Short mmCIF file of C-alpha atoms and ligand atoms in Angstrom, two decimals:
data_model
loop_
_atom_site.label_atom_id
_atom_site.label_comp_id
_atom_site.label_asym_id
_atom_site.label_seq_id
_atom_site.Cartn_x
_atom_site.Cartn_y
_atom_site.Cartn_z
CA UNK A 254 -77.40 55.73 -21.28
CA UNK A 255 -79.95 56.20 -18.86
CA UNK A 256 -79.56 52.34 -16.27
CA UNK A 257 -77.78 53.33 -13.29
CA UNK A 258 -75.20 50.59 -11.55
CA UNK A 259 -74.48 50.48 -7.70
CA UNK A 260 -71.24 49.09 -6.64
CA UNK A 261 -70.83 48.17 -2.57
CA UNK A 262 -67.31 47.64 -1.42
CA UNK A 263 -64.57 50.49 -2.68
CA UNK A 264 -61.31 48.47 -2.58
CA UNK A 265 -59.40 46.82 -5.01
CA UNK A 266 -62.29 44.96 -6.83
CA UNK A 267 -64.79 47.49 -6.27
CA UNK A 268 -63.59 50.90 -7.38
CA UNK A 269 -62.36 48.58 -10.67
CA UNK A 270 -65.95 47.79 -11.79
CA UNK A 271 -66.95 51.64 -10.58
CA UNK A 272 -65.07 52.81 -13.72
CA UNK A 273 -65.99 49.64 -15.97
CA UNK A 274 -69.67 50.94 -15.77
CA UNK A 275 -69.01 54.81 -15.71
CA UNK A 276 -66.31 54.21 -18.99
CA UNK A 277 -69.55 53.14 -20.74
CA UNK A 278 -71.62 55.74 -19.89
CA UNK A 279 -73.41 54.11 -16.91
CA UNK A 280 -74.82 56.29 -13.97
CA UNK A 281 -72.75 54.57 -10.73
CA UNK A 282 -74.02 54.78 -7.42
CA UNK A 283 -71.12 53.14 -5.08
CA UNK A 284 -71.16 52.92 -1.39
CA UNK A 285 -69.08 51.42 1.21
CA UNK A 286 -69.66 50.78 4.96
CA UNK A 287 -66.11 52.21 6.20
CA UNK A 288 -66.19 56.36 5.97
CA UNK A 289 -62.61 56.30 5.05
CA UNK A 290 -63.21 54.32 1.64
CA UNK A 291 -65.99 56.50 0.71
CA UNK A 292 -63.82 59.48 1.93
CA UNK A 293 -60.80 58.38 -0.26
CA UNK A 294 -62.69 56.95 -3.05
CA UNK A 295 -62.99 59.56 -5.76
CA UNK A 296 -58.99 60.14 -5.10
CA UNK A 297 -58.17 56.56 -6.05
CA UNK A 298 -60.32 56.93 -9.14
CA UNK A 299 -58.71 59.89 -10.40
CA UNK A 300 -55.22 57.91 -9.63
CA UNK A 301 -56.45 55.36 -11.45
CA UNK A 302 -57.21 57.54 -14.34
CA UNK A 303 -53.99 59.54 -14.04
CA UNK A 304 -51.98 57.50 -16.50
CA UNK A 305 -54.03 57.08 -19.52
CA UNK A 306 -55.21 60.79 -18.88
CA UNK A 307 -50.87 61.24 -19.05
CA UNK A 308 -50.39 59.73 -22.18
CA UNK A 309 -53.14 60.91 -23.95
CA UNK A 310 -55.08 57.84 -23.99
CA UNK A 311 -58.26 59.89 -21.92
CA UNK A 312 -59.06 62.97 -23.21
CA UNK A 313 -59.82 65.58 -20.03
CA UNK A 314 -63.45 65.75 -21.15
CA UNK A 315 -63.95 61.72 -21.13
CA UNK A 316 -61.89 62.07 -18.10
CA UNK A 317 -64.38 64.58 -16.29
CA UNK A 318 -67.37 62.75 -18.02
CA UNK A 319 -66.55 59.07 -16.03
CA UNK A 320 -65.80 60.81 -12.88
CA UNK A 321 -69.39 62.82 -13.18
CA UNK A 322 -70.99 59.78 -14.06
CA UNK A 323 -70.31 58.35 -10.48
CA UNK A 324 -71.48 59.51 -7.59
CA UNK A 325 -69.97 58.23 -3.54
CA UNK A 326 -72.73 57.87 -1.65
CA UNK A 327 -73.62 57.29 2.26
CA UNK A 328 -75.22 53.66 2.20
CA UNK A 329 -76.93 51.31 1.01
CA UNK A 330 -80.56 52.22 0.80
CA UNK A 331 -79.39 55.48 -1.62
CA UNK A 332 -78.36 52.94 -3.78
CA UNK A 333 -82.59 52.43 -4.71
CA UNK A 334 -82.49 53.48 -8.35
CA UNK A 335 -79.84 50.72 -9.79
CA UNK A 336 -81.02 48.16 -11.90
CA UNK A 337 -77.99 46.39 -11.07
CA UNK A 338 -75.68 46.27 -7.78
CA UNK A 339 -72.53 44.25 -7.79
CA UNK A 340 -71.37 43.76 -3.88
CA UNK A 341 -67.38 43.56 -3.24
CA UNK A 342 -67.54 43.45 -0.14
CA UNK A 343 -65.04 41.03 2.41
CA UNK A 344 -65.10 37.93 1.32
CA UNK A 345 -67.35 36.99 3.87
CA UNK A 346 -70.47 34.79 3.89
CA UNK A 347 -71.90 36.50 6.82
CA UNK A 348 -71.41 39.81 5.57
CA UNK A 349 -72.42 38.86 2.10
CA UNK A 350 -75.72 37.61 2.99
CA UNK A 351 -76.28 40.77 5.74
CA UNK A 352 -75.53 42.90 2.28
CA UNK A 353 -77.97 41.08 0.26
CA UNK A 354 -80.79 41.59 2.86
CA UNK A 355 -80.26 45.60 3.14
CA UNK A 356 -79.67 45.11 -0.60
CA UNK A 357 -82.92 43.73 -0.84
CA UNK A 358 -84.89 45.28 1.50
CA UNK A 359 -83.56 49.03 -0.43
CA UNK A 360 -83.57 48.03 -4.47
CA UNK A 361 -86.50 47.94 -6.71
CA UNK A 362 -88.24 44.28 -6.86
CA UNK A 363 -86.70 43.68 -10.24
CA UNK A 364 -83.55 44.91 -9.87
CA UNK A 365 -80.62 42.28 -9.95
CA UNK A 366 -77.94 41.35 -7.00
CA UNK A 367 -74.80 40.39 -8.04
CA UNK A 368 -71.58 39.20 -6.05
CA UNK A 369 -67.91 38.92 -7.30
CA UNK A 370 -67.09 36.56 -4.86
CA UNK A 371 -63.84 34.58 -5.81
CA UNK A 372 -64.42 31.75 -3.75
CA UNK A 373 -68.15 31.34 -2.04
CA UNK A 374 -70.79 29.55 -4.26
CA UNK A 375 -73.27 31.85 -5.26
CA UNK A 376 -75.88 29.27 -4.19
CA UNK A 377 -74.71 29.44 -0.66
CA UNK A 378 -75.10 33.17 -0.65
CA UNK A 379 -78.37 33.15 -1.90
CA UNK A 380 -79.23 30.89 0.00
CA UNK A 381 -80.81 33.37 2.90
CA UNK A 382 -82.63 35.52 -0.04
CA UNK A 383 -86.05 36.21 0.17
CA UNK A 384 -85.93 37.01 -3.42
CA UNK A 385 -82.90 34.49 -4.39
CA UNK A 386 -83.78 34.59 -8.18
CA UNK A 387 -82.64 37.91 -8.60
CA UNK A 388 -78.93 37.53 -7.23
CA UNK A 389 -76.17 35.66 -9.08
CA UNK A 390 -72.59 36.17 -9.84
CA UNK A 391 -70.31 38.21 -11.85
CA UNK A 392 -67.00 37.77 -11.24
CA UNK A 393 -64.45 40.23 -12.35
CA UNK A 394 -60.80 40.26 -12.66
CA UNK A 395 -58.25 42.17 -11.30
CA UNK A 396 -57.43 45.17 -12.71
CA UNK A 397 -61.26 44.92 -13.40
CA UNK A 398 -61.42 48.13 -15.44
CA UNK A 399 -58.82 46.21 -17.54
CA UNK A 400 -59.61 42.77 -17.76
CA UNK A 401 -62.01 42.15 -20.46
CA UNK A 402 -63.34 38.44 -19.05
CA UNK A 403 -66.36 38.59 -16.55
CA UNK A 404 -67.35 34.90 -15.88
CA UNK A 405 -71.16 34.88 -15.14
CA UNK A 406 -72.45 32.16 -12.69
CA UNK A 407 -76.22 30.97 -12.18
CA UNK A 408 -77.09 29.55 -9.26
CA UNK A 409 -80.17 26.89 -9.79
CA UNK A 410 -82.58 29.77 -9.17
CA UNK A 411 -81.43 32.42 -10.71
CA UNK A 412 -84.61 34.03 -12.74
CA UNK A 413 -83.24 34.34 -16.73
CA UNK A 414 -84.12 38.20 -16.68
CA UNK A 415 -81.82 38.70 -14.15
CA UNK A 416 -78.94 36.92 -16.27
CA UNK A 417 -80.09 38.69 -19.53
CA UNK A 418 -79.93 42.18 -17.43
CA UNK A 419 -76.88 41.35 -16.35
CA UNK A 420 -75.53 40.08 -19.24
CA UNK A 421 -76.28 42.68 -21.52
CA UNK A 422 -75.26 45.46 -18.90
CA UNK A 423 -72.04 44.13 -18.85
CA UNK A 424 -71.57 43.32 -22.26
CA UNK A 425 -72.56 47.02 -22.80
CA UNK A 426 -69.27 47.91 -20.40
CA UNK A 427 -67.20 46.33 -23.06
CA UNK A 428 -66.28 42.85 -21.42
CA UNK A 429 -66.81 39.63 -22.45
CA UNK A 430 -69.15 37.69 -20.41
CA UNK A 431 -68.28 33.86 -20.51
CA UNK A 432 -71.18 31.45 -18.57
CA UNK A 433 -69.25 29.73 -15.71
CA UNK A 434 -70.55 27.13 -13.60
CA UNK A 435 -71.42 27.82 -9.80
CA UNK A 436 -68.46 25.38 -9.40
CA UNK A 437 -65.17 25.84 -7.10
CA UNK A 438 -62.91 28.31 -8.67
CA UNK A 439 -65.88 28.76 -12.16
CA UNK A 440 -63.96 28.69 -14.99
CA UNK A 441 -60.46 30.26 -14.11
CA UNK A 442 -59.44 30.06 -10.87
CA UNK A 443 -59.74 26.19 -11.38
CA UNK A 444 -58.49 25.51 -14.41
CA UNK A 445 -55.51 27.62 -14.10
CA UNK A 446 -54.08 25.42 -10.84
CA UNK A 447 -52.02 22.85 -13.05
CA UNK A 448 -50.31 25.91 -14.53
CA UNK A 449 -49.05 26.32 -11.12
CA UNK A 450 -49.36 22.66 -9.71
CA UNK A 451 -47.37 20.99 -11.94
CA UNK A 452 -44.65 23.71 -12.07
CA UNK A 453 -44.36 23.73 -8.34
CA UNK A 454 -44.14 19.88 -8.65
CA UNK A 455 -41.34 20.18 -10.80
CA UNK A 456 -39.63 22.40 -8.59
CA UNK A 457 -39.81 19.32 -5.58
CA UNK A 458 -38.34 16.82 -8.43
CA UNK A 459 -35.36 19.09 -8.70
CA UNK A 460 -35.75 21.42 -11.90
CA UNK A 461 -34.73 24.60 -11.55
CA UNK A 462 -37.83 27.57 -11.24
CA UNK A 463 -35.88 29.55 -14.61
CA UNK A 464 -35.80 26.17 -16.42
CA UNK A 465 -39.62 25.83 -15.87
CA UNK A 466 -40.59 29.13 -16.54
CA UNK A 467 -38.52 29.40 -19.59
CA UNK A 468 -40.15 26.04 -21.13
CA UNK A 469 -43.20 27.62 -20.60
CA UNK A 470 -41.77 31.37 -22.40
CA UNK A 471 -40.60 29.52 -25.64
CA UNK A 472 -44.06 27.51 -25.77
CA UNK A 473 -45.84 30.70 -26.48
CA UNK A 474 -46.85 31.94 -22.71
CA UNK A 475 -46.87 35.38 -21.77
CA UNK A 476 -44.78 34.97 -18.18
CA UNK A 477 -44.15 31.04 -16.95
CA UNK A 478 -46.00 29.64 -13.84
CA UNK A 479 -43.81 30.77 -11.22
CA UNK A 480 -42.97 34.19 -12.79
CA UNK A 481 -46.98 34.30 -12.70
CA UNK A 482 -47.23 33.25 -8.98
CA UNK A 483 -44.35 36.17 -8.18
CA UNK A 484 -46.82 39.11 -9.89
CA UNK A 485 -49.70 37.58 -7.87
CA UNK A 486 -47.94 36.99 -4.51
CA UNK A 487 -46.96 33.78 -3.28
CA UNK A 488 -49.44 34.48 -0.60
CA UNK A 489 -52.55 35.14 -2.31
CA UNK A 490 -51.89 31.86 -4.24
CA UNK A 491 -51.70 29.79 -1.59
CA UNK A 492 -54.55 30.79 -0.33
CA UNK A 493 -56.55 29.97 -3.70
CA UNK A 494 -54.90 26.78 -4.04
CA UNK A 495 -55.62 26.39 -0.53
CA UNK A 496 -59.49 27.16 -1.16
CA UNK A 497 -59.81 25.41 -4.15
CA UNK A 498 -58.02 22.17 -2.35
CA UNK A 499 -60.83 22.18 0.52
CA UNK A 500 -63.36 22.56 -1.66
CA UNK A 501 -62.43 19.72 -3.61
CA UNK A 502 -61.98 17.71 -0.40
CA UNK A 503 -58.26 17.20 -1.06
CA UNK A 504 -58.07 15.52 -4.14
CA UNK A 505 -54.95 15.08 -5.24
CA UNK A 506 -55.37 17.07 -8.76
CA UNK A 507 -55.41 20.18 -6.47
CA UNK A 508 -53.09 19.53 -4.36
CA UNK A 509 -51.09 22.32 -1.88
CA UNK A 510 -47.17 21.78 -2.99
CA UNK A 511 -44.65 22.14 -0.20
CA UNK A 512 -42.54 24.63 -2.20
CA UNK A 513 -45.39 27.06 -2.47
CA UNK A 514 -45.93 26.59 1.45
CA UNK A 515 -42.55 27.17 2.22
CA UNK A 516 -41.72 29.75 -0.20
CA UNK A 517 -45.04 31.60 2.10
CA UNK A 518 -43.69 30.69 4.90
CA UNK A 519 -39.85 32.42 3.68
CA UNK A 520 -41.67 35.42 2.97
CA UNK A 521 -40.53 35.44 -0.45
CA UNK A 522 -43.94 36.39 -1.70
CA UNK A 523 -42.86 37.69 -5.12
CA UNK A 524 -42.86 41.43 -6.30
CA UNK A 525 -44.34 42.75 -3.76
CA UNK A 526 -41.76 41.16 -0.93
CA UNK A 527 -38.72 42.20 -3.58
CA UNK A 528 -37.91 38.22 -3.88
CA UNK A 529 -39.81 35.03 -5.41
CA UNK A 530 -39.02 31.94 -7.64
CA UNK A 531 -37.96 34.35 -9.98
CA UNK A 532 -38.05 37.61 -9.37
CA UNK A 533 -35.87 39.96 -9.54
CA UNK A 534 -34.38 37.73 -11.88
CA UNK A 535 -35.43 36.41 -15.07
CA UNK A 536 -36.41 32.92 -16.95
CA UNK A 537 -33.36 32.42 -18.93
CA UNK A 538 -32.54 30.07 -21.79
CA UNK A 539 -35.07 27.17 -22.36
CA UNK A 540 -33.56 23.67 -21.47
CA UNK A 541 -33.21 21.42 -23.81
CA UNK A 542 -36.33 19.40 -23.10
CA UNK A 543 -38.55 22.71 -22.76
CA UNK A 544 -40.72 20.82 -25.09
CA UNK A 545 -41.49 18.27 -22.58
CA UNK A 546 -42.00 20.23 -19.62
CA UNK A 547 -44.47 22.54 -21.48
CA UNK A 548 -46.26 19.18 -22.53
CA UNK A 549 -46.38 18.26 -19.45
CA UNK A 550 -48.29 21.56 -17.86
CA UNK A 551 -50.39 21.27 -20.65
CA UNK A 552 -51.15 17.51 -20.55
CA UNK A 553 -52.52 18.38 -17.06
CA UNK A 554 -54.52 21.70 -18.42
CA UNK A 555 -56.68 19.83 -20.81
CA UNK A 556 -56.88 16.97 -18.18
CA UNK A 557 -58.33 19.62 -15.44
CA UNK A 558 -60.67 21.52 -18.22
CA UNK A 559 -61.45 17.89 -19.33
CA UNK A 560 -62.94 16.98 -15.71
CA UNK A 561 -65.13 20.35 -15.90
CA UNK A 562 -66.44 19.27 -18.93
CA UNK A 563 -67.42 15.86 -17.37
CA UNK A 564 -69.24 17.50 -14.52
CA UNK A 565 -71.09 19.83 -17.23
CA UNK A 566 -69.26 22.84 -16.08
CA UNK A 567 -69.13 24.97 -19.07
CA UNK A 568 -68.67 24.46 -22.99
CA UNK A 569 -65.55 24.33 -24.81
CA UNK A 570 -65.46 26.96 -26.55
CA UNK A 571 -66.29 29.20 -23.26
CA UNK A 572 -63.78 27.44 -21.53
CA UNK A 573 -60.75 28.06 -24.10
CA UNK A 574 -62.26 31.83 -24.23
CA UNK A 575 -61.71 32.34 -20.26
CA UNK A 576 -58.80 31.04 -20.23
CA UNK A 577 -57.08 32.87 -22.51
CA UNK A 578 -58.86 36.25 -21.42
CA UNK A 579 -58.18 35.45 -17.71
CA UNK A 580 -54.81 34.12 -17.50
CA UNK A 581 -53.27 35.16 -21.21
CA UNK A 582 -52.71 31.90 -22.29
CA UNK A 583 -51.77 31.84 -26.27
CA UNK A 584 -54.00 29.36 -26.38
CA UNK A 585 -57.27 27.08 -24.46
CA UNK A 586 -56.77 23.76 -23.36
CA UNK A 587 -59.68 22.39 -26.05
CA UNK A 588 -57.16 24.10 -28.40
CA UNK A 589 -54.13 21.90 -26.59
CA UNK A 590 -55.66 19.00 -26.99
CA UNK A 591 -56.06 19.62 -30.62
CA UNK A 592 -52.49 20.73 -31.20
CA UNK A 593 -51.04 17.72 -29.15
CA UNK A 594 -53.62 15.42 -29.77
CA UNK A 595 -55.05 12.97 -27.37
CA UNK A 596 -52.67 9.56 -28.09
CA UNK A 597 -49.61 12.24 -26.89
CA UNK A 598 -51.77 13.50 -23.49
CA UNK A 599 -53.29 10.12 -22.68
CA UNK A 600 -49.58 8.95 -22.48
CA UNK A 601 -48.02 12.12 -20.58
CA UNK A 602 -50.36 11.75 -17.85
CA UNK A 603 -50.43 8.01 -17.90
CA UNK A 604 -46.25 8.18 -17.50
CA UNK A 605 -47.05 10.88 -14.40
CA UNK A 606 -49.55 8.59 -12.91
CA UNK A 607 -47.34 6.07 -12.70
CA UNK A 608 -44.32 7.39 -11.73
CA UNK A 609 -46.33 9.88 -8.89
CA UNK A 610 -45.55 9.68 -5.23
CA UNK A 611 -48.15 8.36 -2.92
CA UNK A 612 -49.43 11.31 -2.20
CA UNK A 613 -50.43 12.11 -5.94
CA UNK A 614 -51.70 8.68 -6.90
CA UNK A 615 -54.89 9.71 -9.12
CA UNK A 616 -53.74 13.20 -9.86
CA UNK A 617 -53.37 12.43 -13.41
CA UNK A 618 -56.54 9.91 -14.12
CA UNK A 619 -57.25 10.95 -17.34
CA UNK A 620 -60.70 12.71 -17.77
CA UNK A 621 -63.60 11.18 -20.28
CA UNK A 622 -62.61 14.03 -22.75
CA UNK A 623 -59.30 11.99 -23.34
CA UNK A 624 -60.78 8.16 -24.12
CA UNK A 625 -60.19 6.61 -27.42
CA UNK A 626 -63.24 6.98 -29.14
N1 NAD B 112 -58.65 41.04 -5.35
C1 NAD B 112 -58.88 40.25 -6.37
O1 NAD B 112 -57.98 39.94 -7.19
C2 NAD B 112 -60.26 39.71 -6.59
C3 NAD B 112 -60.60 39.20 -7.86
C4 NAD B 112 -61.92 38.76 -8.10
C5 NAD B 112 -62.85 38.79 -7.07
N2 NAD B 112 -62.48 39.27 -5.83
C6 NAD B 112 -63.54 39.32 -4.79
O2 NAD B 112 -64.00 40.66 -4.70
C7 NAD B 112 -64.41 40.96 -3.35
C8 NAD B 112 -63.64 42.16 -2.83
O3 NAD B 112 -62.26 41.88 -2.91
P1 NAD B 112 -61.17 43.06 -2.86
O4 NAD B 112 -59.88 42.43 -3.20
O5 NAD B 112 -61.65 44.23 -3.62
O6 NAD B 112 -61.21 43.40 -1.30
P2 NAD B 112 -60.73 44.74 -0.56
O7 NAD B 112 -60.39 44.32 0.81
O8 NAD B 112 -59.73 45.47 -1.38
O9 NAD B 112 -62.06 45.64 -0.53
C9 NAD B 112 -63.21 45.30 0.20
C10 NAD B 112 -63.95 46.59 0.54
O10 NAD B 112 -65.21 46.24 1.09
C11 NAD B 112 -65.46 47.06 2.20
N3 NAD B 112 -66.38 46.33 3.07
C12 NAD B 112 -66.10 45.30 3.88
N4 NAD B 112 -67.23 44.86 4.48
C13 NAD B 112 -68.24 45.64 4.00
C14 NAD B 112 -69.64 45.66 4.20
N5 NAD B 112 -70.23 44.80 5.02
N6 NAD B 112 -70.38 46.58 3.52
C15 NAD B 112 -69.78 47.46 2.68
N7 NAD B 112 -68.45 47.47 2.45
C16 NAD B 112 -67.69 46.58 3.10
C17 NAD B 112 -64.11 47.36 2.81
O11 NAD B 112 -64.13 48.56 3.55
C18 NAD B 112 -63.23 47.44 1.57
O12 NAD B 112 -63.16 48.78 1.10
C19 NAD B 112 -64.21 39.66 -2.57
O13 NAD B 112 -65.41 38.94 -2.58
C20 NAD B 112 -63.13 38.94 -3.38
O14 NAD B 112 -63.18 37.54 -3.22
C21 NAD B 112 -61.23 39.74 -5.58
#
C-alpha cells in the first residue's frame, strides 16, 4: 500500500493509531511538538510490540516491517505527503484549531484532517478552518492498536470524500468504523454513563459495590460497573461524567454521583492507586436479586440509547455495534430492549422515577423508543 498516514501527538492515543496504520501496511509520518516524545517515540513502539513479538504472535520480519513503515519526524509541515492526518494532540480547543491551521496551511488541498478528540465537538474545531470540509472526527479507543471500534463523526460540513477517505483508510487498518453523531460523548462515551450512573446510585442507596458488580458478572458482562471504573481510574471517570454532565447542562440522566466524587477525592482511584470499589478484591457471589439490579442498569441503557435515537443520533444497529465493541457489553441496548421487552423497562424506570430523590426527578422519563405503540 502506497497512502501514507500522519499522526500528530505521540502519547497514549497517538503512538496507538501509529501502529494501527503501519500493522496494515500504511506509510506513517508522526510528529509531535515536544522533542522528548519524538525522541522516545520509536522506544515505546517497540515496547509496545515486545509482547506479541514474545509470544510469537509477531513474527521479527512483520515486526521490523511496521517499525520501517513509520517514520518520527521534526514537524508538521514534513507531514505534506499524507492523505490523511489524525491530530492527538492535548485536548485543547486552542491548540486543536492552531494544529489544524499549520495542518492546513502544510497538507495537500484534498487531503483529510481528522481529530480524536474525546470530548470537543468536531464542529467547534472546525469551526476556524479555512477548508472545514476536509476535517472531521475519528475517534479511537484506548489501547487503539487494540480496540477494533473507531466511531466516525461528521460535522455539518464535512465534504463526503473526506468521510469515504477516511472511512475506507480505516476500514483498511482492520477496525470497524461505526457513524457517530457530532453529539456529547458520540456513541460510547454517552451511552455507557448509566452503566456507571446507576451503579454508583446504588452504592448511595446502600448496596454493597461486590453485590452490584456481581449482578452485573452473572448477567453476562465482562467486569461490573465499578470493577470497570477501577481499570479506568476513578479519576478519569469523573472527569467524563463530569464533561458529559456540562454538556448536557446538568440534566439529571447524567448526573455526577457523590460516591464517585468522594471516592476521587479518597484517592482511591482504582488500579492504578492500588485501591477502588473493588479492587484488589473481587465481585463475589451474586445476591439474590442480581436479576433486578442488572434490569435495572439496563432499563436505564436502552432508556439513554433510546434518547439518542430521538435526537437522530445514530441507527440501531450502529448503536448496539459500538457498544459492544467499545465497552464489551454481551449485548446492545436495542438488543436489551428486545430481550426484556418494553412493558418490563417502561415499568423499571417508571418505579425509579417515582421513587427518585429530588435531585433525580426526570432521570428516568422514558424515551419515545419505549411508548406503547
Ligand atoms: N486517553 C484516552 O483514553 C483517549 C481515548 C480517546 C480519545 N482521546 C483523545 O486523544 C487525544 C490525546 O489524548 P492522549 O490520552 O493520547 O494524551 P497524551 O497526553 O497521552 O498525549 C498527547 C501528546 O500530544 C502532544 N502535544 C500536546 N500539544 C501538542 C501540539 N500542540 N502539537 C503537537 N503535539 C502536542 C504531547 O506532547 C503528548 O505527547 C485527546 O484529544 C484525547 O481527548 C484519549
Amino acid at each position: 500500500m502506497d497512502a501514507c498516514v500522519g499522526v500528530v501527538g505521540l502519547g497514549t492515543m497517538g503512538l496507538g493509531i501509529v501502529l494501527v496504520y503501519a500493522q496494515a501496511g500504511f506509510r506513517v509520518l508522526a510528529t509531535d511538538s515536544f522533542p522528548a516524545a519524538r525522541a522516545t517515540a520509536r522506544d515505546k513502539l517497540v515496547a509496545v510490540l515486545a509482547p506479541r513479538l514474545a509470544k510469537g504472535a509477531l513474527d521479527q520480519a512483520t515486526h521490523d516491517a511496521i517499525l520501517a513503515r513509520i517514520t518520527i519526524v521534526e514537524d508538521v509541515p514534513a507531514l505534506a505527503p499524507a492523505g490523511l492526518v489524525i491530530e492527538a494532540i492535548i485536548e485543547e480547543i486552542a491548540a486543536k484549531r492552531v494544529l489544524v491551521a499549520a495542518l492546513e496551511a502544510s497538507l495537500a488541498p484534498d487531503a483529510v484532517i481528522a481529530t480524536n478528540t474525546s470530548s470537543l465537538s468536531v464542529a467547534s474545531i472546525a469551526a476556524g478552518a479555512k477548508q472545514p470540509e476536509r476535517l472531521l472526527g475519528l475517534h479511537f479507543f484506548n489501547p487503539a492498536q487494540v480496540m477494533k471500534l473507531v466511531e466516525l463523526v461528521a460535522h455539518p460540513g464535512t465534504a463526503p470524500e473526506a468521510l469515504t477517505r477516511a472511512r475506507d483508510w480505516t476500514l483498511a487498518a482492520g477496525k470497524v468504523v461505526i457513524d457517530a453523531p457530532d453529539r456529547p460523548g458520540f456513541i460510547v462515551n454517552r451511552c455507557a454513563r448509566p452503566f456507571y450512573g446507576e451503579a454508583l446510585a446504588m452504592l448511595e442507596e446502600g448496596r454493597s459495590p461486590g453485590e452490584i458488580d456481581a449482578a452485573m458478572q452473572a448477567a453476562g458482562y465482562r467486569i461490573g460497573p465499578l470493577g470497570l471504573i477501577d481499570l479506568i481510574g476513578a479519576d478519569i471517570n469523573l472527569a467524563a461524567t463530569e464533561g458529559l454532565s456540562r454538556a448536557m447542562s446538568g440534566h439529571p440522566r447524567y448526573h455526577v454521583f457523590a460516591a464517585l466524587r468522594d471516592q476521587v477525592a479518597e484517592g482511591a482511584l482504582g488500579r492504578k492507586s492500588g485501591r477502588g470499589f473493588i479492587h484488589p478484591g473481587e465481585a463475589g457471589p451474586a445476591p439474590t436479586d442480581a436479576a433486578r439490579i442488572a434490569l435495572r442498569i439496563e432499563a436505564t441503557l436502552i432508556n439513554e440509547a433510546g434518547w439518542l435515537l430521538a435526537q437522530g443520533g445514530g441507527t440501531r444497529d450502529g448503536i448496539d455495534s459500538a457498544l459492544k465493541l467499545g465497552l464489551n457489553f454481551p449485548r446492545g441496548p436495542v438488543e436489551m430492549l428486545a430481550a426484556h421487552g418494553a412493558h418490563a423497562i417502561r415499568a423499571t424506570l417508571a418505579a425509579l422515577e417515582a421513587a427518585a430523590p429530588n435531585h433525580l426527578k426526570t432521570r428516568y422519563l422514558p424515551a419515545p423508543i419505549l411508548e406503547p405503540s
